[in-house]
JSON list of C-alpha atoms in Angstrom, two decimals:
[
{"chain": "N", "resi": 17, "resn": "ILE", "atom": "CA", "xyz": [153.87, 69.73, 51.31]},
{"chain": "N", "resi": 18, "resn": "LYS", "atom": "CA", "xyz": [153.07, 68.92, 47.64]},
{"chain": "N", "resi": 19, "resn": "LYS", "atom": "CA", "xyz": [153.56, 72.19, 45.28]},
{"chain": "N", "resi": 20, "resn": "VAL", "atom": "CA", "xyz": [150.71, 72.67, 43.23]},
{"chain": "N", "resi": 21, "resn": "GLU", "atom": "CA", "xyz": [151.21, 74.15, 40.02]},
{"chain": "N", "resi": 22, "resn": "GLU", "atom": "CA", "xyz": [149.96, 77.72, 39.51]},
{"chain": "N", "resi": 23, "resn": "LYS", "atom": "CA", "xyz": [147.61, 76.16, 36.50]},
{"chain": "N", "resi": 24, "resn": "SER", "atom": "CA", "xyz": [146.05, 74.02, 38.77]},
{"chain": "N", "resi": 25, "resn": "LEU", "atom": "CA", "xyz": [145.60, 76.87, 41.57]},
{"chain": "N", "resi": 26, "resn": "ILE", "atom": "CA", "xyz": [143.69, 79.29, 39.06]},
{"chain": "N", "resi": 27, "resn": "LYS", "atom": "CA", "xyz": [141.71, 76.78, 37.67]},
{"chain": "N", "resi": 28, "resn": "GLY", "atom": "CA", "xyz": [141.10, 75.42, 41.17]},
{"chain": "N", "resi": 29, "resn": "LEU", "atom": "CA", "xyz": [139.90, 78.88, 42.25]},
{"chain": "N", "resi": 30, "resn": "SER", "atom": "CA", "xyz": [138.26, 79.60, 39.21]},
{"chain": "N", "resi": 31, "resn": "LEU", "atom": "CA", "xyz": [135.48, 76.99, 40.26]},
{"chain": "N", "resi": 32, "resn": "ALA", "atom": "CA", "xyz": [134.83, 77.58, 43.50]},
{"chain": "N", "resi": 33, "resn": "LYS", "atom": "CA", "xyz": [131.97, 79.22, 44.70]},
{"chain": "N", "resi": 34, "resn": "TRP", "atom": "CA", "xyz": [131.18, 81.45, 47.95]},
{"chain": "N", "resi": 35, "resn": "HIS", "atom": "CA", "xyz": [127.55, 80.90, 48.90]},
{"chain": "N", "resi": 36, "resn": "GLY", "atom": "CA", "xyz": [125.55, 83.70, 50.15]},
{"chain": "N", "resi": 37, "resn": "ARG", "atom": "CA", "xyz": [128.06, 86.28, 48.53]},
{"chain": "N", "resi": 38, "resn": "PHE", "atom": "CA", "xyz": [126.69, 88.11, 45.60]},
{"chain": "N", "resi": 39, "resn": "GLU", "atom": "CA", "xyz": [125.30, 84.86, 44.31]},
{"chain": "N", "resi": 40, "resn": "ILE", "atom": "CA", "xyz": [122.11, 84.99, 41.79]},
{"chain": "N", "resi": 41, "resn": "ILE", "atom": "CA", "xyz": [119.75, 82.00, 43.14]},
{"chain": "N", "resi": 42, "resn": "SER", "atom": "CA", "xyz": [117.03, 82.77, 40.70]},
{"chain": "N", "resi": 43, "resn": "GLU", "atom": "CA", "xyz": [117.29, 84.59, 36.81]},
{"chain": "N", "resi": 44, "resn": "GLU", "atom": "CA", "xyz": [113.91, 84.74, 36.53]},
{"chain": "N", "resi": 45, "resn": "PRO", "atom": "CA", "xyz": [112.85, 86.70, 38.38]},
{"chain": "N", "resi": 46, "resn": "LEU", "atom": "CA", "xyz": [116.92, 87.91, 38.73]},
{"chain": "N", "resi": 47, "resn": "VAL", "atom": "CA", "xyz": [117.63, 87.53, 42.65]},
{"chain": "N", "resi": 48, "resn": "TYR", "atom": "CA", "xyz": [121.08, 88.12, 44.57]},
{"chain": "N", "resi": 49, "resn": "ALA", "atom": "CA", "xyz": [121.78, 86.25, 47.66]},
{"chain": "N", "resi": 50, "resn": "ASP", "atom": "CA", "xyz": [123.74, 88.32, 50.06]},
{"chain": "N", "resi": 51, "resn": "GLY", "atom": "CA", "xyz": [124.82, 87.71, 53.60]},
{"chain": "N", "resi": 52, "resn": "ALA", "atom": "CA", "xyz": [125.79, 91.34, 54.13]},
{"chain": "N", "resi": 53, "resn": "HIS", "atom": "CA", "xyz": [125.82, 92.03, 57.97]},
{"chain": "N", "resi": 54, "resn": "ASN", "atom": "CA", "xyz": [128.03, 94.19, 58.59]},
{"chain": "N", "resi": 55, "resn": "LYS", "atom": "CA", "xyz": [129.70, 97.88, 57.13]},
{"chain": "N", "resi": 56, "resn": "ASP", "atom": "CA", "xyz": [132.67, 95.95, 55.56]},
{"chain": "N", "resi": 57, "resn": "ALA", "atom": "CA", "xyz": [130.38, 93.18, 53.82]},
{"chain": "N", "resi": 58, "resn": "ALA", "atom": "CA", "xyz": [127.99, 96.37, 52.79]},
{"chain": "N", "resi": 59, "resn": "TYR", "atom": "CA", "xyz": [130.80, 98.18, 51.30]},
{"chain": "N", "resi": 60, "resn": "ARG", "atom": "CA", "xyz": [130.98, 95.03, 49.05]},
{"chain": "N", "resi": 61, "resn": "LEU", "atom": "CA", "xyz": [127.46, 94.07, 47.84]},
{"chain": "N", "resi": 62, "resn": "ARG", "atom": "CA", "xyz": [127.89, 98.32, 47.28]},
{"chain": "N", "resi": 63, "resn": "GLU", "atom": "CA", "xyz": [130.29, 97.89, 44.94]},
{"chain": "N", "resi": 64, "resn": "CYS", "atom": "CA", "xyz": [128.93, 94.96, 43.88]},
{"chain": "N", "resi": 65, "resn": "ILE", "atom": "CA", "xyz": [125.81, 96.74, 43.04]},
{"chain": "N", "resi": 66, "resn": "GLY", "atom": "CA", "xyz": [127.63, 99.73, 41.41]},
{"chain": "N", "resi": 67, "resn": "LEU", "atom": "CA", "xyz": [129.91, 97.52, 38.82]},
{"chain": "N", "resi": 68, "resn": "TYR", "atom": "CA", "xyz": [126.86, 94.94, 37.99]},
{"chain": "N", "resi": 69, "resn": "LEU", "atom": "CA", "xyz": [123.42, 96.22, 38.31]},
{"chain": "N", "resi": 70, "resn": "LYS", "atom": "CA", "xyz": [123.87, 100.28, 37.87]},
{"chain": "N", "resi": 71, "resn": "ASN", "atom": "CA", "xyz": [120.85, 100.75, 34.92]},
{"chain": "N", "resi": 72, "resn": "TYR", "atom": "CA", "xyz": [118.60, 97.85, 36.97]},
{"chain": "N", "resi": 73, "resn": "ARG", "atom": "CA", "xyz": [115.76, 98.48, 39.15]},
{"chain": "N", "resi": 74, "resn": "LEU", "atom": "CA", "xyz": [116.76, 97.35, 42.62]},
{"chain": "N", "resi": 75, "resn": "ILE", "atom": "CA", "xyz": [114.65, 95.67, 45.33]},
{"chain": "N", "resi": 76, "resn": "GLY", "atom": "CA", "xyz": [116.06, 94.98, 48.71]},
{"chain": "N", "resi": 77, "resn": "VAL", "atom": "CA", "xyz": [114.67, 92.57, 50.93]},
{"chain": "N", "resi": 78, "resn": "THR", "atom": "CA", "xyz": [116.25, 92.76, 54.25]},
{"chain": "N", "resi": 79, "resn": "GLY", "atom": "CA", "xyz": [116.11, 91.03, 58.08]},
{"chain": "N", "resi": 80, "resn": "MET", "atom": "CA", "xyz": [118.75, 91.13, 60.45]},
{"chain": "N", "resi": 81, "resn": "PHE", "atom": "CA", "xyz": [119.97, 90.19, 64.24]},
{"chain": "N", "resi": 82, "resn": "LYS", "atom": "CA", "xyz": [119.66, 92.99, 67.08]},
{"chain": "N", "resi": 83, "resn": "ASP", "atom": "CA", "xyz": [123.23, 92.64, 68.11]},
{"chain": "N", "resi": 84, "resn": "LYS", "atom": "CA", "xyz": [124.62, 93.82, 64.35]},
{"chain": "N", "resi": 85, "resn": "ASP", "atom": "CA", "xyz": [125.23, 97.39, 63.14]},
{"chain": "N", "resi": 86, "resn": "ILE", "atom": "CA", "xyz": [121.86, 97.55, 61.51]},
{"chain": "N", "resi": 87, "resn": "ASP", "atom": "CA", "xyz": [122.25, 101.35, 61.18]},
{"chain": "N", "resi": 88, "resn": "GLY", "atom": "CA", "xyz": [125.92, 101.22, 59.29]},
{"chain": "N", "resi": 89, "resn": "VAL", "atom": "CA", "xyz": [124.83, 99.08, 57.37]},
{"chain": "N", "resi": 90, "resn": "ALA", "atom": "CA", "xyz": [121.24, 100.65, 56.47]},
{"chain": "N", "resi": 91, "resn": "SER", "atom": "CA", "xyz": [123.47, 103.96, 56.04]},
{"chain": "N", "resi": 92, "resn": "ILE", "atom": "CA", "xyz": [125.94, 102.44, 53.33]},
{"chain": "N", "resi": 93, "resn": "LEU", "atom": "CA", "xyz": [122.81, 100.65, 51.24]},
{"chain": "N", "resi": 94, "resn": "GLY", "atom": "CA", "xyz": [119.61, 101.99, 52.15]},
{"chain": "N", "resi": 95, "resn": "SER", "atom": "CA", "xyz": [119.91, 104.58, 49.25]},
{"chain": "N", "resi": 96, "resn": "GLU", "atom": "CA", "xyz": [120.90, 101.99, 46.91]},
{"chain": "N", "resi": 97, "resn": "PHE", "atom": "CA", "xyz": [117.26, 100.20, 46.57]},
{"chain": "N", "resi": 98, "resn": "ASN", "atom": "CA", "xyz": [114.00, 101.66, 44.55]},
{"chain": "N", "resi": 99, "resn": "TYR", "atom": "CA", "xyz": [112.65, 99.78, 47.38]},
{"chain": "N", "resi": 100, "resn": "ILE", "atom": "CA", "xyz": [113.30, 97.76, 50.87]},
{"chain": "N", "resi": 101, "resn": "ILE", "atom": "CA", "xyz": [111.05, 94.93, 51.99]},
{"chain": "N", "resi": 102, "resn": "THR", "atom": "CA", "xyz": [111.88, 94.20, 55.70]},
{"chain": "N", "resi": 103, "resn": "PHE", "atom": "CA", "xyz": [110.92, 90.70, 57.35]},
{"chain": "N", "resi": 104, "resn": "SER", "atom": "CA", "xyz": [111.77, 89.61, 61.27]},
{"chain": "N", "resi": 105, "resn": "PRO", "atom": "CA", "xyz": [114.15, 86.65, 61.16]},
{"chain": "N", "resi": 106, "resn": "THR", "atom": "CA", "xyz": [112.89, 83.63, 62.92]},
{"chain": "N", "resi": 107, "resn": "GLU", "atom": "CA", "xyz": [115.88, 83.42, 65.30]},
{"chain": "N", "resi": 108, "resn": "LYS", "atom": "CA", "xyz": [115.48, 84.74, 68.54]},
{"chain": "N", "resi": 109, "resn": "ARG", "atom": "CA", "xyz": [118.01, 87.32, 67.68]},
{"chain": "N", "resi": 110, "resn": "GLY", "atom": "CA", "xyz": [116.19, 88.76, 64.88]},
{"chain": "N", "resi": 111, "resn": "LYS", "atom": "CA", "xyz": [115.39, 92.09, 64.74]},
{"chain": "N", "resi": 112, "resn": "ASP", "atom": "CA", "xyz": [111.52, 93.11, 64.56]},
{"chain": "N", "resi": 113, "resn": "SER", "atom": "CA", "xyz": [110.18, 93.97, 61.16]},
{"chain": "N", "resi": 114, "resn": "SER", "atom": "CA", "xyz": [108.92, 97.40, 61.87]},
{"chain": "N", "resi": 115, "resn": "GLU", "atom": "CA", "xyz": [111.66, 98.39, 64.07]},
{"chain": "N", "resi": 116, "resn": "LEU", "atom": "CA", "xyz": [114.32, 97.41, 61.05]},
{"chain": "N", "resi": 117, "resn": "ALA", "atom": "CA", "xyz": [111.65, 99.10, 58.78]},
{"chain": "N", "resi": 118, "resn": "GLN", "atom": "CA", "xyz": [112.27, 102.23, 61.05]},
{"chain": "N", "resi": 119, "resn": "ILE", "atom": "CA", "xyz": [115.78, 102.48, 60.97]},
{"chain": "N", "resi": 120, "resn": "TYR", "atom": "CA", "xyz": [115.27, 101.90, 56.75]},
{"chain": "N", "resi": 121, "resn": "ARG", "atom": "CA", "xyz": [113.16, 105.11, 56.46]},
{"chain": "N", "resi": 122, "resn": "LYS", "atom": "CA", "xyz": [116.50, 106.98, 57.22]},
{"chain": "N", "resi": 123, "resn": "TYR", "atom": "CA", "xyz": [117.84, 106.81, 54.11]},
{"chain": "N", "resi": 124, "resn": "ASN", "atom": "CA", "xyz": [115.19, 105.39, 51.86]},
{"chain": "N", "resi": 125, "resn": "THR", "atom": "CA", "xyz": [111.58, 106.61, 51.91]},
{"chain": "N", "resi": 126, "resn": "ASN", "atom": "CA", "xyz": [110.25, 103.21, 49.38]},
{"chain": "N", "resi": 127, "resn": "ILE", "atom": "CA", "xyz": [109.95, 101.23, 52.71]},
{"chain": "N", "resi": 128, "resn": "ILE", "atom": "CA", "xyz": [107.64, 98.23, 52.78]},
{"chain": "N", "resi": 129, "resn": "ASN", "atom": "CA", "xyz": [107.44, 96.02, 56.52]},
{"chain": "N", "resi": 130, "resn": "ASP", "atom": "CA", "xyz": [106.56, 92.60, 55.40]},
{"chain": "N", "resi": 131, "resn": "GLY", "atom": "CA", "xyz": [107.36, 90.85, 58.78]},
{"chain": "N", "resi": 132, "resn": "ASN", "atom": "CA", "xyz": [108.18, 87.44, 57.32]},
{"chain": "N", "resi": 133, "resn": "LEU", "atom": "CA", "xyz": [110.79, 86.29, 54.57]},
{"chain": "N", "resi": 134, "resn": "GLN", "atom": "CA", "xyz": [108.31, 84.69, 52.50]},
{"chain": "N", "resi": 135, "resn": "LYS", "atom": "CA", "xyz": [105.59, 87.56, 52.26]},
{"chain": "N", "resi": 136, "resn": "ALA", "atom": "CA", "xyz": [108.69, 89.99, 51.73]},
{"chain": "N", "resi": 137, "resn": "LEU", "atom": "CA", "xyz": [109.61, 87.87, 48.63]},
{"chain": "N", "resi": 138, "resn": "ALA", "atom": "CA", "xyz": [106.31, 87.60, 47.28]},
{"chain": "N", "resi": 139, "resn": "THR", "atom": "CA", "xyz": [106.08, 91.68, 47.64]},
{"chain": "N", "resi": 140, "resn": "ALA", "atom": "CA", "xyz": [109.37, 91.82, 46.06]},
{"chain": "N", "resi": 141, "resn": "ILE", "atom": "CA", "xyz": [108.86, 89.64, 42.90]},
{"chain": "N", "resi": 142, "resn": "SER", "atom": "CA", "xyz": [105.82, 90.93, 42.37]},
{"chain": "N", "resi": 143, "resn": "LEU", "atom": "CA", "xyz": [107.26, 94.68, 42.59]},
{"chain": "N", "resi": 144, "resn": "ALA", "atom": "CA", "xyz": [109.64, 93.05, 40.22]},
{"chain": "N", "resi": 145, "resn": "SER", "atom": "CA", "xyz": [107.12, 91.58, 37.86]},
{"chain": "N", "resi": 146, "resn": "ASN", "atom": "CA", "xyz": [104.41, 93.99, 37.75]},
{"chain": "N", "resi": 147, "resn": "LYS", "atom": "CA", "xyz": [106.14, 97.79, 38.82]},
{"chain": "N", "resi": 148, "resn": "TYR", "atom": "CA", "xyz": [109.16, 96.84, 36.62]},
{"chain": "N", "resi": 149, "resn": "LYS", "atom": "CA", "xyz": [108.12, 94.75, 33.96]},
{"chain": "N", "resi": 150, "resn": "ASN", "atom": "CA", "xyz": [109.44, 96.73, 31.33]},
{"chain": "N", "resi": 151, "resn": "GLU", "atom": "CA", "xyz": [112.86, 97.37, 32.87]},
{"chain": "N", "resi": 152, "resn": "ASN", "atom": "CA", "xyz": [115.61, 95.70, 33.94]},
{"chain": "N", "resi": 153, "resn": "SER", "atom": "CA", "xyz": [115.50, 94.68, 37.75]},
{"chain": "N", "resi": 154, "resn": "ALA", "atom": "CA", "xyz": [117.09, 92.50, 40.71]},
{"chain": "N", "resi": 155, "resn": "ILE", "atom": "CA", "xyz": [115.72, 91.57, 43.74]},
{"chain": "N", "resi": 156, "resn": "ILE", "atom": "CA", "xyz": [118.93, 91.64, 46.45]},
{"chain": "N", "resi": 157, "resn": "CYS", "atom": "CA", "xyz": [118.39, 89.63, 49.86]},
{"chain": "N", "resi": 158, "resn": "PHE", "atom": "CA", "xyz": [120.68, 90.50, 52.31]},
{"chain": "N", "resi": 159, "resn": "GLY", "atom": "CA", "xyz": [121.45, 91.32, 55.89]},
{"chain": "N", "resi": 160, "resn": "SER", "atom": "CA", "xyz": [122.19, 87.55, 57.44]},
{"chain": "N", "resi": 161, "resn": "LEU", "atom": "CA", "xyz": [123.47, 84.50, 56.62]},
{"chain": "N", "resi": 162, "resn": "SER", "atom": "CA", "xyz": [120.91, 82.85, 58.47]},
{"chain": "N", "resi": 163, "resn": "PHE", "atom": "CA", "xyz": [118.13, 82.96, 56.35]},
{"chain": "N", "resi": 164, "resn": "MET", "atom": "CA", "xyz": [119.88, 81.56, 53.32]},
{"chain": "N", "resi": 165, "resn": "LYS", "atom": "CA", "xyz": [118.23, 77.87, 53.49]},
{"chain": "N", "resi": 166, "resn": "GLN", "atom": "CA", "xyz": [114.66, 79.32, 53.79]},
{"chain": "N", "resi": 167, "resn": "LEU", "atom": "CA", "xyz": [115.57, 81.54, 50.55]},
{"chain": "N", "resi": 168, "resn": "TYR", "atom": "CA", "xyz": [117.25, 78.75, 48.41]},
{"chain": "N", "resi": 169, "resn": "SER", "atom": "CA", "xyz": [114.12, 76.72, 49.32]},
{"chain": "N", "resi": 170, "resn": "TYR", "atom": "CA", "xyz": [111.51, 79.39, 48.73]},
{"chain": "N", "resi": 171, "resn": "PHE", "atom": "CA", "xyz": [112.77, 79.78, 45.04]},
{"chain": "N", "resi": 172, "resn": "TYR", "atom": "CA", "xyz": [114.05, 75.62, 44.55]},
{"chain": "N", "resi": 173, "resn": "ASN", "atom": "CA", "xyz": [110.35, 75.10, 45.23]},
{"chain": "N", "resi": 174, "resn": "ARG", "atom": "CA", "xyz": [108.49, 77.90, 43.06]},
{"chain": "N", "resi": 175, "resn": "ALA", "atom": "CA", "xyz": [111.16, 76.66, 40.45]},
{"chain": "N", "resi": 176, "resn": "ILE", "atom": "CA", "xyz": [109.66, 72.85, 40.30]},
{"chain": "N", "resi": 177, "resn": "LYS", "atom": "CA", "xyz": [106.04, 74.17, 40.75]}
]
């Protein structure tokens, strides 16, 4: 086994990216992607929100699978957002967005059920651009790593228009 110098190790780690974990995918509007789909990941996301977005108006966009601890994640993250917009993941295991909205309503009264990811993102961008246009705001998409490709495509296509 070849020995790696500490300096090289530190440089390599500083350049590493972990896609889908509190990752900025758009700067205008400010959008984060985080695959948080269990309680541990929800606690980590809440920590990041507290560290980096303390004075921001936050809009959550979430879709989750039926077999996940949705109520556990909602109990940790539900009150962190000014609005939460739910959608149904397209995969067979996806939780229906209206059922997801119902769960989140236990922790937040500002819930919008938009059905699909594209509509949910459009609603989130509208809120950030209009309702919070004179304030710092951020959109955080969370709940599964499964929709990250769609998320990246949406903002990539939006950027090149």
